[in-house]
Short mmCIF file of N, CA, C and O in Angstrom, two decimals:
data_model
loop_
_atom_site.label_atom_id
_atom_site.label_comp_id
_atom_site.label_asym_id
_atom_site.label_seq_id
_atom_site.Cartn_x
_atom_site.Cartn_y
_atom_site.Cartn_z
N UNK A 26 42.30 0.35 -10.99
CA UNK A 26 42.62 0.03 -12.37
C UNK A 26 41.62 0.74 -13.27
O UNK A 26 40.42 0.59 -13.12
N UNK A 27 42.11 1.46 -14.20
CA UNK A 27 41.26 2.24 -15.09
C UNK A 27 41.37 1.68 -16.50
O UNK A 27 42.44 1.52 -17.06
N UNK A 28 40.21 1.35 -17.07
CA UNK A 28 40.19 0.82 -18.44
C UNK A 28 39.88 1.97 -19.39
O UNK A 28 38.95 2.73 -19.19
N UNK A 29 40.69 2.08 -20.42
CA UNK A 29 40.50 3.14 -21.40
C UNK A 29 40.47 2.50 -22.79
O UNK A 29 41.42 1.84 -23.20
N UNK A 30 39.37 2.69 -23.48
CA UNK A 30 39.21 2.11 -24.80
C UNK A 30 39.02 3.22 -25.81
O UNK A 30 38.20 4.11 -25.63
N UNK A 31 39.77 3.17 -26.87
CA UNK A 31 39.65 4.13 -27.95
C UNK A 31 38.83 3.47 -29.06
O UNK A 31 39.19 2.40 -29.54
N UNK A 32 37.75 4.11 -29.44
CA UNK A 32 36.90 3.59 -30.49
C UNK A 32 37.32 4.22 -31.80
O UNK A 32 36.97 5.36 -32.11
N UNK A 33 38.10 3.48 -32.55
CA UNK A 33 38.57 3.99 -33.84
C UNK A 33 37.46 3.88 -34.87
O UNK A 33 36.45 3.22 -34.66
N UNK A 34 37.65 4.52 -36.00
CA UNK A 34 36.65 4.49 -37.05
C UNK A 34 36.39 3.09 -37.56
O UNK A 34 35.25 2.71 -37.85
N UNK A 35 37.44 2.28 -37.67
CA UNK A 35 37.29 0.91 -38.14
C UNK A 35 36.46 0.07 -37.17
O UNK A 35 35.59 -0.69 -37.57
N UNK A 36 36.73 0.21 -35.89
CA UNK A 36 35.99 -0.54 -34.87
C UNK A 36 34.53 -0.08 -34.85
O UNK A 36 33.62 -0.90 -34.76
N UNK A 37 34.31 1.22 -34.93
CA UNK A 37 32.94 1.74 -34.95
C UNK A 37 32.18 1.22 -36.16
O UNK A 37 31.01 0.84 -36.06
N UNK A 38 32.82 1.19 -37.33
CA UNK A 38 32.19 0.67 -38.54
C UNK A 38 31.88 -0.82 -38.39
O UNK A 38 30.81 -1.28 -38.78
N UNK A 39 32.78 -1.56 -37.79
CA UNK A 39 32.57 -2.99 -37.55
C UNK A 39 31.37 -3.22 -36.63
O UNK A 39 30.52 -4.07 -36.91
N UNK A 40 31.28 -2.46 -35.55
CA UNK A 40 30.15 -2.59 -34.62
C UNK A 40 28.85 -2.23 -35.32
O UNK A 40 27.83 -2.92 -35.17
N UNK A 41 28.85 -1.16 -36.10
CA UNK A 41 27.65 -0.75 -36.83
C UNK A 41 27.20 -1.83 -37.81
O UNK A 41 26.02 -2.18 -37.88
N UNK A 42 28.14 -2.38 -38.57
CA UNK A 42 27.79 -3.42 -39.55
C UNK A 42 27.29 -4.68 -38.86
O UNK A 42 26.32 -5.31 -39.33
N UNK A 43 27.88 -5.05 -37.76
CA UNK A 43 27.44 -6.22 -37.01
C UNK A 43 26.03 -6.01 -36.46
O UNK A 43 25.17 -6.90 -36.56
N UNK A 44 25.76 -4.83 -35.92
CA UNK A 44 24.42 -4.53 -35.39
C UNK A 44 23.39 -4.49 -36.52
O UNK A 44 22.26 -4.99 -36.36
N UNK A 45 23.74 -3.91 -37.66
CA UNK A 45 22.81 -3.85 -38.79
C UNK A 45 22.49 -5.25 -39.30
O UNK A 45 21.32 -5.57 -39.57
N UNK A 46 23.50 -6.09 -39.45
CA UNK A 46 23.27 -7.45 -39.93
C UNK A 46 22.42 -8.24 -38.94
O UNK A 46 21.48 -8.95 -39.34
N UNK A 47 22.72 -8.14 -37.66
CA UNK A 47 21.95 -8.85 -36.64
C UNK A 47 20.50 -8.38 -36.63
O UNK A 47 19.57 -9.20 -36.59
N UNK A 48 20.28 -7.07 -36.68
CA UNK A 48 18.92 -6.54 -36.72
C UNK A 48 18.16 -6.99 -37.94
O UNK A 48 16.99 -7.37 -37.86
N UNK A 49 18.81 -6.99 -39.09
CA UNK A 49 18.16 -7.43 -40.33
C UNK A 49 17.76 -8.90 -40.23
O UNK A 49 16.66 -9.28 -40.63
N UNK A 50 18.63 -9.72 -39.71
CA UNK A 50 18.33 -11.15 -39.60
C UNK A 50 17.19 -11.40 -38.61
O UNK A 50 16.33 -12.25 -38.85
N UNK A 51 17.18 -10.69 -37.51
CA UNK A 51 16.13 -10.90 -36.51
C UNK A 51 14.79 -10.42 -37.03
O UNK A 51 13.79 -11.14 -36.96
N UNK A 52 14.73 -9.21 -37.56
CA UNK A 52 13.47 -8.66 -38.06
C UNK A 52 13.00 -9.44 -39.29
O UNK A 52 11.80 -9.62 -39.50
N UNK A 53 13.92 -9.92 -40.10
CA UNK A 53 13.55 -10.68 -41.30
C UNK A 53 12.85 -11.99 -40.97
O UNK A 53 12.11 -12.52 -41.80
N UNK A 54 13.05 -12.52 -39.80
CA UNK A 54 12.44 -13.79 -39.41
C UNK A 54 11.13 -13.62 -38.66
O UNK A 54 10.51 -14.60 -38.27
N UNK A 55 10.69 -12.39 -38.44
CA UNK A 55 9.43 -12.13 -37.73
C UNK A 55 8.28 -12.21 -38.73
O UNK A 55 8.34 -11.59 -39.78
N UNK A 56 7.23 -12.96 -38.42
CA UNK A 56 6.07 -13.01 -39.33
C UNK A 56 5.44 -11.62 -39.50
O UNK A 56 5.49 -10.79 -38.59
N UNK A 57 4.83 -11.39 -40.64
CA UNK A 57 4.25 -10.08 -40.96
C UNK A 57 3.22 -9.65 -39.92
O UNK A 57 3.15 -8.48 -39.57
N UNK A 58 2.43 -10.57 -39.43
CA UNK A 58 1.37 -10.20 -38.50
C UNK A 58 1.91 -9.72 -37.16
O UNK A 58 1.25 -8.98 -36.45
N UNK A 59 3.13 -10.11 -36.82
CA UNK A 59 3.73 -9.70 -35.55
C UNK A 59 4.65 -8.49 -35.67
O UNK A 59 5.12 -7.97 -34.66
N UNK A 60 4.90 -8.04 -36.89
CA UNK A 60 5.88 -6.99 -37.08
C UNK A 60 5.47 -5.68 -36.41
O UNK A 60 6.25 -5.06 -35.69
N UNK A 61 4.24 -5.23 -36.63
CA UNK A 61 3.80 -3.95 -36.04
C UNK A 61 3.76 -3.99 -34.52
O UNK A 61 4.27 -3.08 -33.87
N UNK A 62 3.18 -5.04 -33.90
CA UNK A 62 3.22 -5.07 -32.42
C UNK A 62 4.64 -5.13 -31.88
O UNK A 62 4.94 -4.52 -30.86
N UNK A 63 5.51 -5.85 -32.57
CA UNK A 63 6.90 -5.94 -32.11
C UNK A 63 7.58 -4.59 -32.16
O UNK A 63 8.25 -4.17 -31.22
N UNK A 64 7.41 -3.88 -33.27
CA UNK A 64 8.06 -2.58 -33.41
C UNK A 64 7.46 -1.54 -32.49
O UNK A 64 8.17 -0.70 -31.94
N UNK A 65 6.14 -1.57 -32.32
CA UNK A 65 5.54 -0.58 -31.42
C UNK A 65 5.88 -0.88 -29.97
O UNK A 65 5.95 0.03 -29.14
N UNK A 66 6.12 -2.14 -29.66
CA UNK A 66 6.50 -2.50 -28.30
C UNK A 66 7.95 -2.19 -27.98
O UNK A 66 8.36 -2.21 -26.83
N UNK A 67 8.73 -1.87 -28.98
CA UNK A 67 10.15 -1.59 -28.74
C UNK A 67 10.45 -0.10 -28.71
O UNK A 67 11.57 0.31 -28.99
N UNK A 68 9.48 0.71 -28.36
CA UNK A 68 9.69 2.15 -28.32
C UNK A 68 10.68 2.57 -27.24
O UNK A 68 11.22 3.66 -27.30
N UNK A 69 10.91 1.72 -26.27
CA UNK A 69 11.89 2.06 -25.24
C UNK A 69 13.28 2.25 -25.84
O UNK A 69 14.08 3.00 -25.31
N UNK A 70 13.56 1.57 -26.95
CA UNK A 70 14.86 1.71 -27.60
C UNK A 70 15.05 3.15 -28.06
O UNK A 70 16.15 3.71 -27.96
N UNK A 71 13.98 3.77 -28.55
CA UNK A 71 14.09 5.15 -29.01
C UNK A 71 14.36 6.09 -27.84
O UNK A 71 15.03 7.10 -28.01
N UNK A 72 13.85 5.75 -26.67
CA UNK A 72 14.16 6.55 -25.49
C UNK A 72 15.64 6.48 -25.15
O UNK A 72 16.25 7.48 -24.76
N UNK A 73 16.22 5.31 -25.32
CA UNK A 73 17.66 5.16 -25.08
C UNK A 73 18.45 5.97 -26.10
O UNK A 73 19.47 6.59 -25.77
N UNK A 74 17.98 5.99 -27.35
CA UNK A 74 18.64 6.78 -28.39
C UNK A 74 18.61 8.25 -28.03
O UNK A 74 19.60 8.97 -28.18
N UNK A 75 17.47 8.72 -27.53
CA UNK A 75 17.35 10.13 -27.15
C UNK A 75 18.30 10.46 -26.00
O UNK A 75 18.97 11.49 -26.03
N UNK A 76 18.37 9.59 -25.01
CA UNK A 76 19.29 9.82 -23.89
C UNK A 76 20.73 9.85 -24.38
O UNK A 76 21.52 10.72 -23.98
N UNK A 77 21.09 8.94 -25.27
CA UNK A 77 22.45 8.92 -25.82
C UNK A 77 22.75 10.18 -26.63
O UNK A 77 23.85 10.73 -26.57
N UNK A 78 21.77 10.64 -27.40
CA UNK A 78 21.97 11.86 -28.20
C UNK A 78 22.10 13.08 -27.29
O UNK A 78 22.90 13.98 -27.58
N UNK A 79 21.34 13.12 -26.22
CA UNK A 79 21.46 14.24 -25.26
C UNK A 79 22.85 14.22 -24.63
O UNK A 79 23.50 15.26 -24.50
N UNK A 80 23.31 13.03 -24.24
CA UNK A 80 24.64 12.90 -23.65
C UNK A 80 25.72 13.35 -24.64
O UNK A 80 26.66 14.07 -24.28
N UNK A 81 25.57 12.93 -25.91
CA UNK A 81 26.55 13.33 -26.92
C UNK A 81 26.52 14.84 -27.15
O UNK A 81 27.56 15.46 -27.34
N UNK A 82 25.33 15.42 -27.13
CA UNK A 82 25.20 16.86 -27.33
C UNK A 82 25.84 17.63 -26.17
O UNK A 82 26.50 18.65 -26.39
N UNK A 83 25.64 17.15 -24.96
CA UNK A 83 26.22 17.82 -23.79
C UNK A 83 27.75 17.76 -23.79
O UNK A 83 28.40 18.63 -23.24
N UNK A 84 28.31 16.72 -24.40
CA UNK A 84 29.76 16.58 -24.45
C UNK A 84 30.36 17.11 -25.74
O UNK A 84 31.57 16.98 -25.96
N UNK A 85 29.55 17.70 -26.61
CA UNK A 85 30.05 18.23 -27.88
C UNK A 85 30.89 19.48 -27.63
O UNK A 85 30.57 20.30 -26.77
N UNK A 86 31.95 19.60 -28.40
CA UNK A 86 32.83 20.76 -28.23
C UNK A 86 32.76 21.73 -29.40
O UNK A 86 33.03 22.91 -29.24
N UNK A 87 32.42 21.23 -30.58
CA UNK A 87 32.34 22.11 -31.74
C UNK A 87 30.89 22.34 -32.13
O UNK A 87 29.99 21.60 -31.70
N UNK A 88 30.66 23.33 -32.96
CA UNK A 88 29.32 23.64 -33.42
C UNK A 88 28.75 22.49 -34.26
O UNK A 88 27.57 22.18 -34.18
N UNK A 89 29.59 21.84 -35.05
CA UNK A 89 29.14 20.72 -35.87
C UNK A 89 28.67 19.56 -34.99
O UNK A 89 27.62 18.96 -35.25
N UNK A 90 29.43 19.25 -33.96
CA UNK A 90 29.04 18.18 -33.04
C UNK A 90 27.72 18.52 -32.33
O UNK A 90 26.87 17.65 -32.13
N UNK A 91 27.56 19.78 -31.94
CA UNK A 91 26.32 20.19 -31.31
C UNK A 91 25.13 20.08 -32.26
O UNK A 91 24.05 19.67 -31.87
N UNK A 92 25.35 20.44 -33.53
CA UNK A 92 24.26 20.34 -34.52
C UNK A 92 23.87 18.89 -34.76
O UNK A 92 22.69 18.56 -34.82
N UNK A 93 24.87 18.02 -34.87
CA UNK A 93 24.58 16.60 -35.07
C UNK A 93 23.85 16.04 -33.86
O UNK A 93 22.89 15.28 -33.99
N UNK A 94 24.28 16.41 -32.68
CA UNK A 94 23.60 15.97 -31.46
C UNK A 94 22.17 16.47 -31.38
O UNK A 94 21.26 15.73 -31.00
N UNK A 95 21.96 17.73 -31.76
CA UNK A 95 20.62 18.30 -31.75
C UNK A 95 19.71 17.53 -32.70
O UNK A 95 18.58 17.18 -32.35
N UNK A 96 20.19 17.25 -33.91
CA UNK A 96 19.37 16.50 -34.87
C UNK A 96 19.15 15.06 -34.40
O UNK A 96 18.11 14.48 -34.66
N UNK A 97 20.11 14.51 -33.69
CA UNK A 97 19.93 13.18 -33.12
C UNK A 97 18.82 13.16 -32.08
O UNK A 97 17.98 12.27 -32.06
N UNK A 98 18.81 14.18 -31.21
CA UNK A 98 17.73 14.30 -30.22
C UNK A 98 16.40 14.50 -30.92
O UNK A 98 15.39 13.87 -30.58
N UNK A 99 16.37 15.38 -31.90
CA UNK A 99 15.14 15.69 -32.62
C UNK A 99 14.59 14.45 -33.34
O UNK A 99 13.40 14.12 -33.21
N UNK A 100 15.43 13.74 -34.07
CA UNK A 100 14.97 12.56 -34.80
C UNK A 100 14.59 11.42 -33.86
O UNK A 100 13.60 10.71 -34.10
N UNK A 101 15.35 11.23 -32.80
CA UNK A 101 15.01 10.18 -31.84
C UNK A 101 13.69 10.44 -31.14
O UNK A 101 12.88 9.53 -30.96
N UNK A 102 13.46 11.69 -30.75
CA UNK A 102 12.20 12.04 -30.09
C UNK A 102 11.02 11.90 -31.06
O UNK A 102 9.95 11.40 -30.69
N UNK A 103 11.22 12.30 -32.30
CA UNK A 103 10.16 12.15 -33.30
C UNK A 103 9.85 10.68 -33.57
O UNK A 103 8.68 10.30 -33.73
N UNK A 104 10.87 9.86 -33.60
CA UNK A 104 10.68 8.43 -33.82
C UNK A 104 9.93 7.79 -32.65
O UNK A 104 9.04 6.97 -32.84
N UNK A 105 10.28 8.17 -31.43
CA UNK A 105 9.59 7.63 -30.25
C UNK A 105 8.14 8.08 -30.23
O UNK A 105 7.23 7.27 -29.98
N UNK A 106 7.88 9.35 -30.50
CA UNK A 106 6.50 9.86 -30.51
C UNK A 106 5.69 9.18 -31.61
O UNK A 106 4.54 8.78 -31.39
N UNK A 107 6.28 9.01 -32.78
CA UNK A 107 5.58 8.33 -33.87
C UNK A 107 5.27 6.88 -33.53
O UNK A 107 4.21 6.36 -33.89
N UNK A 108 6.17 6.23 -32.83
CA UNK A 108 5.93 4.84 -32.41
C UNK A 108 4.76 4.73 -31.47
O UNK A 108 3.94 3.80 -31.57
N UNK A 109 4.63 5.69 -30.56
CA UNK A 109 3.50 5.66 -29.65
C UNK A 109 2.19 5.98 -30.36
O UNK A 109 1.15 5.43 -30.03
N UNK A 110 2.23 6.83 -31.37
CA UNK A 110 1.02 7.12 -32.16
C UNK A 110 0.58 5.87 -32.91
O UNK A 110 -0.61 5.53 -32.94
N UNK A 111 1.53 5.15 -33.50
CA UNK A 111 1.20 3.91 -34.20
C UNK A 111 0.63 2.88 -33.23
O UNK A 111 -0.34 2.19 -33.55
N UNK A 112 1.21 2.79 -32.05
CA UNK A 112 0.70 1.85 -31.05
C UNK A 112 -0.73 2.19 -30.66
O UNK A 112 -1.59 1.31 -30.56
N UNK A 113 -1.00 3.47 -30.47
CA UNK A 113 -2.36 3.90 -30.10
C UNK A 113 -3.34 3.55 -31.21
O UNK A 113 -4.45 3.07 -30.94
N UNK A 114 -2.98 3.79 -32.44
CA UNK A 114 -3.87 3.46 -33.56
C UNK A 114 -4.07 1.96 -33.67
O UNK A 114 -5.18 1.50 -33.98
N UNK A 115 -3.04 1.19 -33.40
CA UNK A 115 -3.16 -0.26 -33.47
C UNK A 115 -4.10 -0.76 -32.37
O UNK A 115 -4.93 -1.64 -32.61
N UNK A 116 -3.99 -0.19 -31.18
CA UNK A 116 -4.85 -0.62 -30.08
C UNK A 116 -6.31 -0.22 -30.33
O UNK A 116 -7.22 -0.89 -29.86
N UNK A 117 -6.55 0.88 -31.05
CA UNK A 117 -7.91 1.30 -31.39
C UNK A 117 -8.61 0.24 -32.24
O UNK A 117 -9.83 0.11 -32.17
N UNK A 118 -7.85 -0.51 -33.02
CA UNK A 118 -8.47 -1.54 -33.87
C UNK A 118 -9.09 -2.66 -33.05
O UNK A 118 -10.01 -3.32 -33.50
N UNK A 119 -8.61 -2.87 -31.85
CA UNK A 119 -9.09 -3.98 -31.04
C UNK A 119 -10.17 -3.58 -30.05
O UNK A 119 -10.68 -4.44 -29.33
N UNK A 120 -10.55 -2.32 -30.02
CA UNK A 120 -11.63 -1.89 -29.14
C UNK A 120 -12.97 -2.25 -29.78
O UNK A 120 -13.12 -2.17 -31.00
N UNK A 121 -13.95 -2.64 -28.97
CA UNK A 121 -15.26 -2.96 -29.54
C UNK A 121 -15.92 -1.70 -30.10
O UNK A 121 -15.81 -0.61 -29.53
N UNK A 122 -16.60 -1.87 -31.21
CA UNK A 122 -17.27 -0.71 -31.82
C UNK A 122 -18.63 -0.50 -31.16
O UNK A 122 -19.25 -1.41 -30.63
N UNK A 123 -19.09 0.76 -31.18
CA UNK A 123 -20.38 1.10 -30.56
C UNK A 123 -21.55 0.95 -31.53
O UNK A 123 -22.69 1.15 -31.16
N UNK A 124 -21.27 0.63 -32.78
CA UNK A 124 -22.32 0.50 -33.77
C UNK A 124 -23.10 -0.77 -33.54
O UNK A 124 -22.56 -1.83 -33.29
N UNK A 125 -24.42 -0.64 -33.64
CA UNK A 125 -25.29 -1.81 -33.48
C UNK A 125 -25.85 -2.18 -34.84
O UNK A 125 -26.29 -1.33 -35.59
N UNK A 126 -25.84 -3.43 -35.13
CA UNK A 126 -26.38 -3.90 -36.40
C UNK A 126 -27.89 -4.00 -36.30
O UNK A 126 -28.43 -4.40 -35.28
N UNK A 127 -28.56 -3.68 -37.37
CA UNK A 127 -29.98 -3.92 -37.33
C UNK A 127 -30.74 -2.83 -37.85
O UNK A 127 -31.73 -2.49 -38.09
#
């Protein structure tokens, strides 16, 4: 038995709006002090975005689709790298300093 689902524009828009609303509600309820650790800890999501963009690029048939896929890979990789840089800077704040008082 083979399942075949066609994702129409209306369904895709509905899924996008539902995901955006859910994300807004979840992030809106996170206290400010936990926001940066939560976001830096979710860098794996950006890796999934990059894999999805690579898959979309490999299946692209037109030049426009390939360009959109390329920019998706580029932006996703930049977002993941930036997330790890922020995480590293945040962890530096918790390291003991070598300065001695006196």
